[in-house]
Coordinates of C-alpha atoms and ligand atoms in Angstrom, one line a residue:
M1 CA 4.0 -2.4 -36.8
K2 CA 4.4 -5.9 -35.7
F3 CA 2.4 -5.0 -32.9
K4 CA -0.9 -3.8 -35.2
T5 CA -0.2 -7.1 -37.2
L6 CA -0.6 -9.2 -34.0
F7 CA -3.6 -6.7 -32.8
A8 CA -5.0 -7.8 -36.3
A9 CA -4.7 -11.2 -36.0
S10 CA -6.4 -11.7 -33.0
V11 CA -9.0 -9.9 -33.2
A12 CA -9.5 -11.8 -36.8
F13 CA -9.3 -15.1 -34.6
A14 CA -11.6 -13.3 -31.6
V15 CA -14.6 -13.1 -34.5
A16 CA -14.3 -16.0 -36.2
G17 CA -13.9 -18.4 -33.0
T18 CA -17.8 -16.8 -32.3
S19 CA -18.9 -18.1 -35.6
L20 CA -16.7 -21.1 -36.1
A21 CA -17.1 -24.6 -34.1
H22 CA -14.0 -25.1 -32.9
A23 CA -11.1 -26.7 -30.2
E24 CA -11.9 -25.7 -26.2
P25 CA -10.2 -23.1 -25.9
Q26 CA -6.7 -23.7 -24.5
A27 CA -4.5 -21.1 -22.3
E28 CA -0.7 -21.6 -21.2
V29 CA 0.0 -19.8 -17.9
L30 CA 2.5 -17.6 -16.3
H31 CA 2.5 -17.4 -12.0
W32 CA 4.3 -17.1 -9.3
W33 CA 1.8 -18.3 -7.0
T34 CA 3.2 -21.0 -5.6
S35 CA 3.0 -20.6 -1.5
G36 CA -0.5 -21.9 0.4
G37 CA -2.2 -18.9 0.4
E38 CA -1.3 -18.7 -3.4
A39 CA -2.0 -21.6 -4.7
R40 CA -5.3 -21.8 -3.2
S41 CA -5.9 -18.5 -4.6
V42 CA -4.7 -19.4 -8.6
A43 CA -6.7 -22.4 -8.3
V44 CA -10.1 -20.4 -7.8
L45 CA -8.9 -19.0 -12.0
Q46 CA -8.7 -22.9 -13.1
K47 CA -11.5 -24.2 -11.8
E48 CA -13.6 -21.4 -13.3
F49 CA -12.0 -21.8 -17.0
A50 CA -11.8 -25.8 -16.7
S51 CA -16.4 -25.2 -15.7
R52 CA -16.7 -23.2 -19.5
G53 CA -14.9 -26.0 -20.8
G54 CA -10.9 -24.3 -21.0
K55 CA -7.7 -26.6 -20.7
W56 CA -5.7 -25.1 -18.2
T57 CA -1.8 -25.2 -18.5
D58 CA 0.2 -24.6 -15.4
M59 CA 3.1 -22.6 -15.4
P60 CA 4.7 -21.9 -12.1
V61 CA 8.2 -20.5 -11.8
A62 CA 8.5 -20.2 -7.5
G63 CA 10.4 -17.4 -6.4
G64 CA 8.4 -14.4 -4.2
G65 CA 8.2 -10.6 -6.4
G66 CA 7.6 -12.6 -9.6
D67 CA 11.7 -12.2 -10.6
A68 CA 12.8 -15.3 -11.7
A69 CA 9.0 -16.0 -12.9
M70 CA 10.3 -12.3 -15.3
T71 CA 13.1 -14.2 -16.5
A72 CA 11.7 -17.5 -17.5
L73 CA 9.2 -15.2 -19.4
R74 CA 12.1 -13.4 -21.6
A75 CA 13.2 -16.7 -22.3
R76 CA 10.0 -18.1 -23.5
V77 CA 9.7 -14.6 -25.8
L78 CA 13.1 -14.3 -27.1
A79 CA 12.9 -18.5 -27.9
G80 CA 9.4 -16.8 -29.7
N81 CA 7.2 -19.4 -27.8
A82 CA 5.2 -17.2 -25.8
P83 CA 2.9 -18.2 -22.8
T84 CA -0.2 -16.9 -23.4
A85 CA -1.1 -15.5 -20.7
V86 CA 1.5 -14.6 -18.0
Q87 CA 1.1 -12.5 -14.1
L88 CA 2.6 -9.1 -15.0
K89 CA 2.2 -5.6 -13.4
G90 CA 2.8 -1.5 -13.6
P91 CA 5.3 -0.4 -16.5
A92 CA 6.3 -4.0 -17.3
I93 CA 3.7 -4.1 -19.4
Q94 CA 4.1 -1.3 -21.7
E95 CA 7.6 -2.4 -21.8
W96 CA 6.7 -5.7 -23.1
Y97 CA 3.7 -3.9 -25.9
E98 CA 6.3 -1.5 -26.5
E99 CA 8.7 -5.0 -28.0
G100 CA 5.0 -5.9 -30.0
V101 CA 4.4 -9.2 -28.3
L102 CA 0.7 -8.1 -26.5
A103 CA -2.2 -9.1 -27.8
N104 CA -5.8 -6.7 -27.7
I105 CA -8.3 -7.7 -25.7
S106 CA -10.8 -4.7 -26.3
S107 CA -13.1 -6.5 -27.1
V108 CA -14.0 -8.2 -23.3
A109 CA -12.7 -4.8 -21.7
K110 CA -15.8 -3.8 -24.1
A111 CA -18.0 -6.4 -23.9
Q112 CA -17.9 -6.3 -20.3
G113 CA -17.7 -2.5 -19.6
W114 CA -14.4 -2.5 -17.5
A115 CA -13.9 1.3 -18.0
D116 CA -17.0 1.4 -15.4
V117 CA -16.1 -0.9 -13.1
L118 CA -12.8 -0.2 -12.4
P119 CA -10.7 2.6 -11.1
A120 CA -9.4 5.1 -13.2
S121 CA -5.9 4.3 -11.7
I122 CA -6.4 0.8 -12.3
A123 CA -7.2 1.4 -15.9
G124 CA -4.3 3.4 -16.7
H125 CA -2.6 0.5 -15.4
M126 CA -4.3 -1.7 -18.2
K127 CA -4.2 -0.2 -21.1
C128 CA -1.6 0.1 -24.4
E129 CA -1.7 3.3 -26.8
G130 CA -5.3 3.0 -25.6
K131 CA -6.2 -0.3 -26.4
W132 CA -6.6 -3.0 -23.0
C133 CA -3.9 -5.6 -22.6
A134 CA -4.2 -6.8 -19.7
A135 CA -7.1 -7.9 -17.0
P136 CA -6.5 -7.0 -13.0
V137 CA -6.9 -9.4 -10.7
N138 CA -7.1 -6.9 -7.5
V139 CA -5.4 -4.4 -5.3
H140 CA -2.8 -5.8 -3.1
R141 CA -1.3 -3.1 -0.4
I142 CA 2.4 -3.3 0.6
D143 CA 2.4 -1.4 3.9
W144 CA 1.1 -3.9 6.2
I145 CA 3.2 -4.9 9.6
W146 CA 1.7 -8.0 10.8
A147 CA 1.7 -9.5 14.7
N148 CA 1.7 -12.9 16.2
A149 CA -1.4 -11.7 19.1
A150 CA -0.5 -14.0 21.5
V151 CA 2.9 -13.0 21.4
L152 CA 2.1 -9.2 22.2
A153 CA -0.4 -9.6 24.0
K154 CA 2.3 -11.7 26.8
N155 CA 4.9 -8.6 26.3
G156 CA 2.7 -6.0 27.1
I157 CA 3.1 -4.8 23.6
S158 CA 0.3 -3.0 21.3
M159 CA 1.1 -3.0 17.4
P160 CA 3.4 0.0 16.8
T161 CA 2.1 3.1 15.7
S162 CA 5.5 5.9 15.1
W163 CA 8.7 3.8 14.5
D164 CA 10.1 4.8 17.6
E165 CA 7.5 2.3 19.2
F166 CA 8.4 -0.6 16.6
N167 CA 12.0 0.1 18.3
A168 CA 11.1 -0.2 21.2
A169 CA 8.9 -3.0 20.4
A170 CA 11.9 -4.8 18.9
A171 CA 13.9 -4.4 21.4
K172 CA 11.8 -5.6 24.5
L173 CA 10.4 -8.7 22.7
Q174 CA 14.4 -9.7 21.5
A175 CA 15.2 -8.9 25.2
A176 CA 12.8 -11.8 25.7
G177 CA 14.4 -14.2 23.3
I178 CA 11.7 -13.7 20.3
T179 CA 12.7 -13.1 17.0
P180 CA 11.6 -9.5 16.7
L181 CA 11.1 -9.1 13.2
A182 CA 10.9 -12.5 10.7
H183 CA 12.0 -11.4 7.5
G184 CA 13.4 -13.6 4.4
G185 CA 17.4 -12.0 2.5
Q186 CA 16.0 -11.9 -0.8
A187 CA 16.6 -8.7 -2.6
W188 CA 12.9 -7.9 -3.3
Q189 CA 11.9 -8.3 0.4
D190 CA 14.5 -6.2 1.6
A191 CA 13.0 -3.8 -1.2
T192 CA 9.5 -4.1 0.6
V193 CA 11.1 -3.4 3.8
F194 CA 12.6 -0.7 2.5
E195 CA 9.1 1.1 0.8
A196 CA 7.3 0.6 4.0
V197 CA 9.8 2.2 5.8
A198 CA 10.9 5.2 3.4
L199 CA 6.5 5.8 3.7
G200 CA 6.4 5.7 6.9
I201 CA 9.4 8.3 7.9
G202 CA 9.6 10.4 5.1
G203 CA 5.7 11.0 3.7
P204 CA 3.4 10.6 0.6
K205 CA 5.6 13.5 -0.5
F206 CA 8.8 12.1 0.1
F207 CA 8.1 9.0 -1.5
Q208 CA 6.7 10.2 -5.0
K209 CA 10.1 12.2 -5.1
A210 CA 12.0 9.9 -4.4
F211 CA 10.4 6.5 -6.0
V212 CA 8.2 7.4 -8.9
E213 CA 10.0 11.3 -9.8
L214 CA 13.5 9.4 -9.0
D215 CA 14.3 13.3 -7.9
Q216 CA 18.0 13.6 -7.3
A217 CA 17.4 15.7 -4.9
T218 CA 15.3 13.5 -2.5
L219 CA 17.2 10.3 -3.4
K220 CA 20.1 12.3 -1.9
S221 CA 18.2 13.9 1.2
N222 CA 18.6 13.9 4.9
T223 CA 15.3 11.9 5.0
M224 CA 16.5 9.0 3.0
V225 CA 19.7 8.6 5.4
K226 CA 17.1 8.5 8.2
V227 CA 15.1 5.9 6.0
F228 CA 18.8 4.0 5.7
D229 CA 19.7 4.6 9.2
Q230 CA 16.0 3.2 10.1
M231 CA 17.0 -0.7 7.7
R232 CA 19.9 -0.9 10.0
I233 CA 18.2 -0.9 13.1
M234 CA 15.5 -3.0 11.3
R235 CA 19.0 -5.4 10.3
G236 CA 19.8 -5.6 13.7
F237 CA 15.6 -7.4 14.8
V238 CA 16.1 -10.1 12.2
D239 CA 17.4 -13.7 13.0
N240 CA 20.7 -14.8 11.9
N241 CA 18.7 -17.2 8.9
F242 CA 17.4 -15.0 7.6
S243 CA 19.3 -14.8 4.1
G244 CA 17.2 -16.5 1.2
R245 CA 14.3 -17.2 3.0
D246 CA 11.0 -17.3 1.4
W247 CA 8.6 -14.5 2.9
N248 CA 5.8 -17.6 3.2
L249 CA 8.4 -19.8 6.2
A250 CA 8.7 -16.0 7.8
T251 CA 5.5 -15.4 7.6
A252 CA 5.4 -18.9 9.6
M253 CA 7.8 -17.9 12.1
V254 CA 5.3 -15.5 12.4
M255 CA 2.4 -18.3 13.1
N256 CA 4.1 -20.3 15.2
G257 CA 5.5 -17.9 17.3
E258 CA 8.9 -18.1 16.7
A259 CA 8.9 -14.5 15.2
A260 CA 6.3 -11.2 16.6
F261 CA 5.8 -9.0 13.2
Q262 CA 6.4 -9.6 9.7
I263 CA 6.3 -6.5 7.2
M264 CA 5.5 -7.7 3.9
G265 CA 2.2 -7.4 1.1
D266 CA -1.3 -8.6 2.0
W267 CA -1.0 -12.0 0.2
A268 CA 0.7 -12.7 4.6
K269 CA -2.6 -12.5 5.1
G270 CA -3.6 -15.1 3.0
E271 CA -1.1 -17.5 4.6
F272 CA -2.0 -16.9 8.1
L273 CA -5.9 -17.7 6.1
A274 CA -4.9 -20.3 4.6
A275 CA -3.2 -21.7 7.7
G276 CA -6.2 -22.0 9.3
K277 CA -5.8 -18.4 11.1
R278 CA -8.3 -15.6 12.1
P279 CA -7.6 -11.7 11.9
G280 CA -7.7 -10.3 15.1
I281 CA -7.9 -13.0 17.0
D282 CA -4.1 -15.1 16.1
F283 CA -3.1 -12.6 14.1
L284 CA -2.4 -8.4 13.8
C285 CA -2.9 -6.1 10.9
A286 CA -2.1 -2.4 10.7
S287 CA -0.9 -0.5 8.4
T288 CA 3.4 0.5 9.0
P289 CA 3.4 3.2 10.5
G290 CA 3.1 6.5 9.0
D291 CA 0.6 8.1 6.2
G292 CA -0.3 6.8 2.7
F293 CA -1.2 2.9 1.0
L294 CA 1.2 1.1 -0.8
Y295 CA -0.7 -0.4 -4.0
N296 CA 0.1 -3.3 -6.6
V297 CA -2.2 -4.2 -8.5
D298 CA -1.3 -7.8 -9.9
S299 CA -2.4 -8.3 -13.3
F300 CA -2.9 -11.1 -16.2
A301 CA -1.1 -9.5 -20.0
M302 CA -2.3 -11.7 -23.0
F303 CA 0.3 -12.4 -25.2
A304 CA 0.4 -12.9 -28.3
V305 CA -0.6 -16.4 -29.7
D306 CA -1.8 -18.3 -32.4
G307 CA -4.0 -20.3 -33.2
S308 CA -8.1 -20.3 -31.9
D309 CA -7.5 -22.2 -29.1
K310 CA -5.4 -20.4 -27.7
T311 CA -6.9 -16.8 -28.7
D312 CA -10.0 -17.5 -27.4
G313 CA -8.6 -19.4 -24.4
Q314 CA -7.0 -15.8 -23.9
L315 CA -10.3 -14.0 -24.1
L316 CA -12.3 -16.8 -21.6
L317 CA -9.3 -15.9 -19.4
A318 CA -9.8 -12.0 -19.2
E319 CA -13.5 -12.2 -18.8
L320 CA -13.4 -13.9 -15.4
I321 CA -10.6 -12.5 -14.3
V322 CA -12.4 -9.4 -14.2
G323 CA -15.7 -10.8 -13.8
K324 CA -17.8 -10.7 -9.9
N325 CA -17.6 -13.9 -8.4
F326 CA -13.9 -14.2 -9.3
Q327 CA -12.9 -10.8 -7.9
K328 CA -14.1 -11.7 -4.5
V329 CA -13.4 -15.6 -4.0
F330 CA -10.0 -15.0 -5.7
N331 CA -9.6 -12.0 -2.9
M332 CA -11.3 -13.1 -0.2
N333 CA -8.3 -16.2 -0.5
K334 CA -5.3 -13.9 -1.9
G335 CA -5.3 -11.1 0.9
S336 CA -6.0 -8.5 -1.7
I337 CA -9.6 -6.5 -2.8
P338 CA -10.7 -6.9 -5.7
A339 CA -9.5 -4.7 -8.7
R340 CA -13.6 -3.6 -9.5
V341 CA -15.0 -1.2 -7.1
D342 CA -18.8 -3.3 -7.7
V343 CA -18.2 -5.5 -5.3
A344 CA -19.4 -6.4 -1.5
L345 CA -16.4 -6.4 1.2
D346 CA -19.8 -8.1 3.2
D347 CA -17.5 -11.3 3.2
F348 CA -13.9 -10.2 3.9
D349 CA -12.3 -10.0 6.9
P350 CA -11.5 -6.9 9.0
C351 CA -8.0 -6.4 7.4
A352 CA -9.6 -5.6 4.0
H353 CA -12.3 -3.3 4.8
T354 CA -9.7 -1.2 6.4
S355 CA -7.5 -1.7 3.2
A356 CA -10.3 -0.9 1.1
Q357 CA -11.3 2.4 4.0
D358 CA -7.5 3.4 3.7
M359 CA -7.2 2.8 -0.2
A360 CA -10.6 5.6 0.1
T361 CA -8.6 7.9 2.5
S362 CA -5.4 7.7 0.8
N363 CA -7.4 8.4 -3.2
A364 CA -9.2 11.6 -1.7
G365 CA -6.1 13.5 0.3
G366 CA -3.7 12.0 -1.9
S367 CA -1.7 9.7 -0.9
L368 CA -2.3 6.3 -3.2
L369 CA 0.5 5.4 -4.3
P370 CA 2.6 2.8 -6.5
S371 CA 5.1 0.7 -4.7
Y372 CA 8.0 0.9 -6.3
A373 CA 8.9 -2.5 -4.9
H374 CA 6.7 -4.9 -6.7
G375 CA 7.5 -2.8 -10.1
M376 CA 4.2 -0.3 -9.9
A377 CA 6.2 2.9 -9.7
L378 CA 9.3 2.7 -12.0
R379 CA 10.7 0.5 -15.0
G380 CA 13.0 -2.9 -14.7
A381 CA 16.3 -1.0 -15.0
Q382 CA 15.8 1.9 -12.8
A383 CA 13.7 0.1 -9.7
G384 CA 16.7 -2.6 -9.9
A385 CA 18.9 -0.1 -9.1
I386 CA 17.3 1.0 -6.5
T387 CA 16.6 -2.7 -4.7
D388 CA 20.9 -3.2 -5.4
V389 CA 21.3 -0.6 -3.0
V390 CA 19.0 -1.5 -0.4
T391 CA 20.3 -4.8 -0.4
A392 CA 24.0 -4.3 -0.4
H393 CA 23.2 -1.6 2.5
F394 CA 20.9 -4.6 4.6
N395 CA 23.1 -7.0 4.5
S396 CA 26.6 -5.0 5.0
D397 CA 28.2 -1.8 7.5
M398 CA 27.7 0.3 4.6
S399 CA 27.0 4.0 6.8
S400 CA 23.4 5.7 5.4
A401 CA 25.6 8.7 4.1
D402 CA 27.4 6.4 2.0
A403 CA 24.2 4.7 0.5
V404 CA 21.9 7.8 -0.5
E405 CA 25.2 8.7 -3.0
M406 CA 25.6 5.1 -4.3
L407 CA 21.3 5.5 -4.2
A408 CA 21.6 9.2 -6.3
T409 CA 24.5 7.8 -8.2
A410 CA 22.9 3.8 -9.3
V411 CA 19.5 5.9 -10.2
T412 CA 21.0 8.6 -12.8
N413 CA 23.7 5.3 -14.4
S414 CA 19.9 3.3 -14.8
M415 CA 18.3 5.9 -17.3
Ligands
BGC1 C1 2.8 -10.1 -5.7 C2 2.1 -10.6 -4.9 C3 2.7 -11.8 -3.9 C4 4.4 -11.6 -4.6 C5 4.1 -12.6 -3.5 C6 4.4 -9.8 -5.5 O1 4.7 -9.7 -6.0 O2 2.0 -9.0 -6.6 O3 0.8 -11.5 -6.0 O4 1.5 -12.6 -3.7 O5 4.5 -11.2 -4.9 O6 5.3 -13.5 -4.4

């Protein structure tokens, strides 16, 4: 098998690399961390890599959610020139493994005892047929609502704890001339809001059936109709210029008080922090109404490449990524929490503490769920089919009944 040959080659290089004099470790790193908070975070890894003698070649591909980065990756792999390390996550890791193009990083994983410091659910995503093929960076939570503290206080509004409360607050803000919901009309952002609404309205079991198991009855259910009804209401709470707006510009609208709320993963917090805003004072965080926790684990997969400088670079990167210091400093900047369970959170902000506590509670209660919108729950074709319908509905006057029919059909056709 092609993968086995490549695996054998990378092990041979790794072994050779320990005994022979060789060139400095190299890594060409493809990622989509280009916003203020994201760039500040990835710089932590670049610095650590350089301090260990590594030469980093940056390949940033702008575009939140990573769709553009994934298109760039496919082009590079098809051209036979894969980058050495790629920001990749969830089932996409397995999809690339099946193409026979991933390297094996088990030597680092074993040396560092990853199995002992990563939760089993996260480790599962990082393994390909029992071998470690990716290194996890963090746990981002998706179902968050962010708010401008002063705007809420001025309008006598507290963080909503139900969707009815959200709708009432939004209507009040709109009447006061404030955009209730900062949103960027890009398919992945529509999907991000949609999955938070679906979890809130349907609950964790509904979410699992719909977006993990792709159960037809659930996709067509009355509950799903209600989810689309709420999406229609939310469409009325965004400003006129929402189309195509980048997520960080939507976050900026909340920061400067032009808008009150944003529903977005906690990389939005990284943006607030990078701008010097303080949680609980300048901005507020709360989980979106309802139970459960939608997780999104960023990770790096190493692609099979030739040359001991590159394979050394891959092993060094993997070692740093799961290293305790990186997991702490990176995640304090990025807005996420560490993937490792043994990193103390004392220096993290209150939103990160909420995230960690809710993750533990959800894990114990069976409501810790993978984000479909951020590529953790489904393969690309199925996730894409759902998102196409969500976006088509959000950007038209399609009825909720038509949307659920279209959703069920699109999912069937994508299988
Ligand atoms: C990634 C985050 C990133 C966000 C916006 C998500 O899919 O997991 O790391 O900050 O997209 O680009």
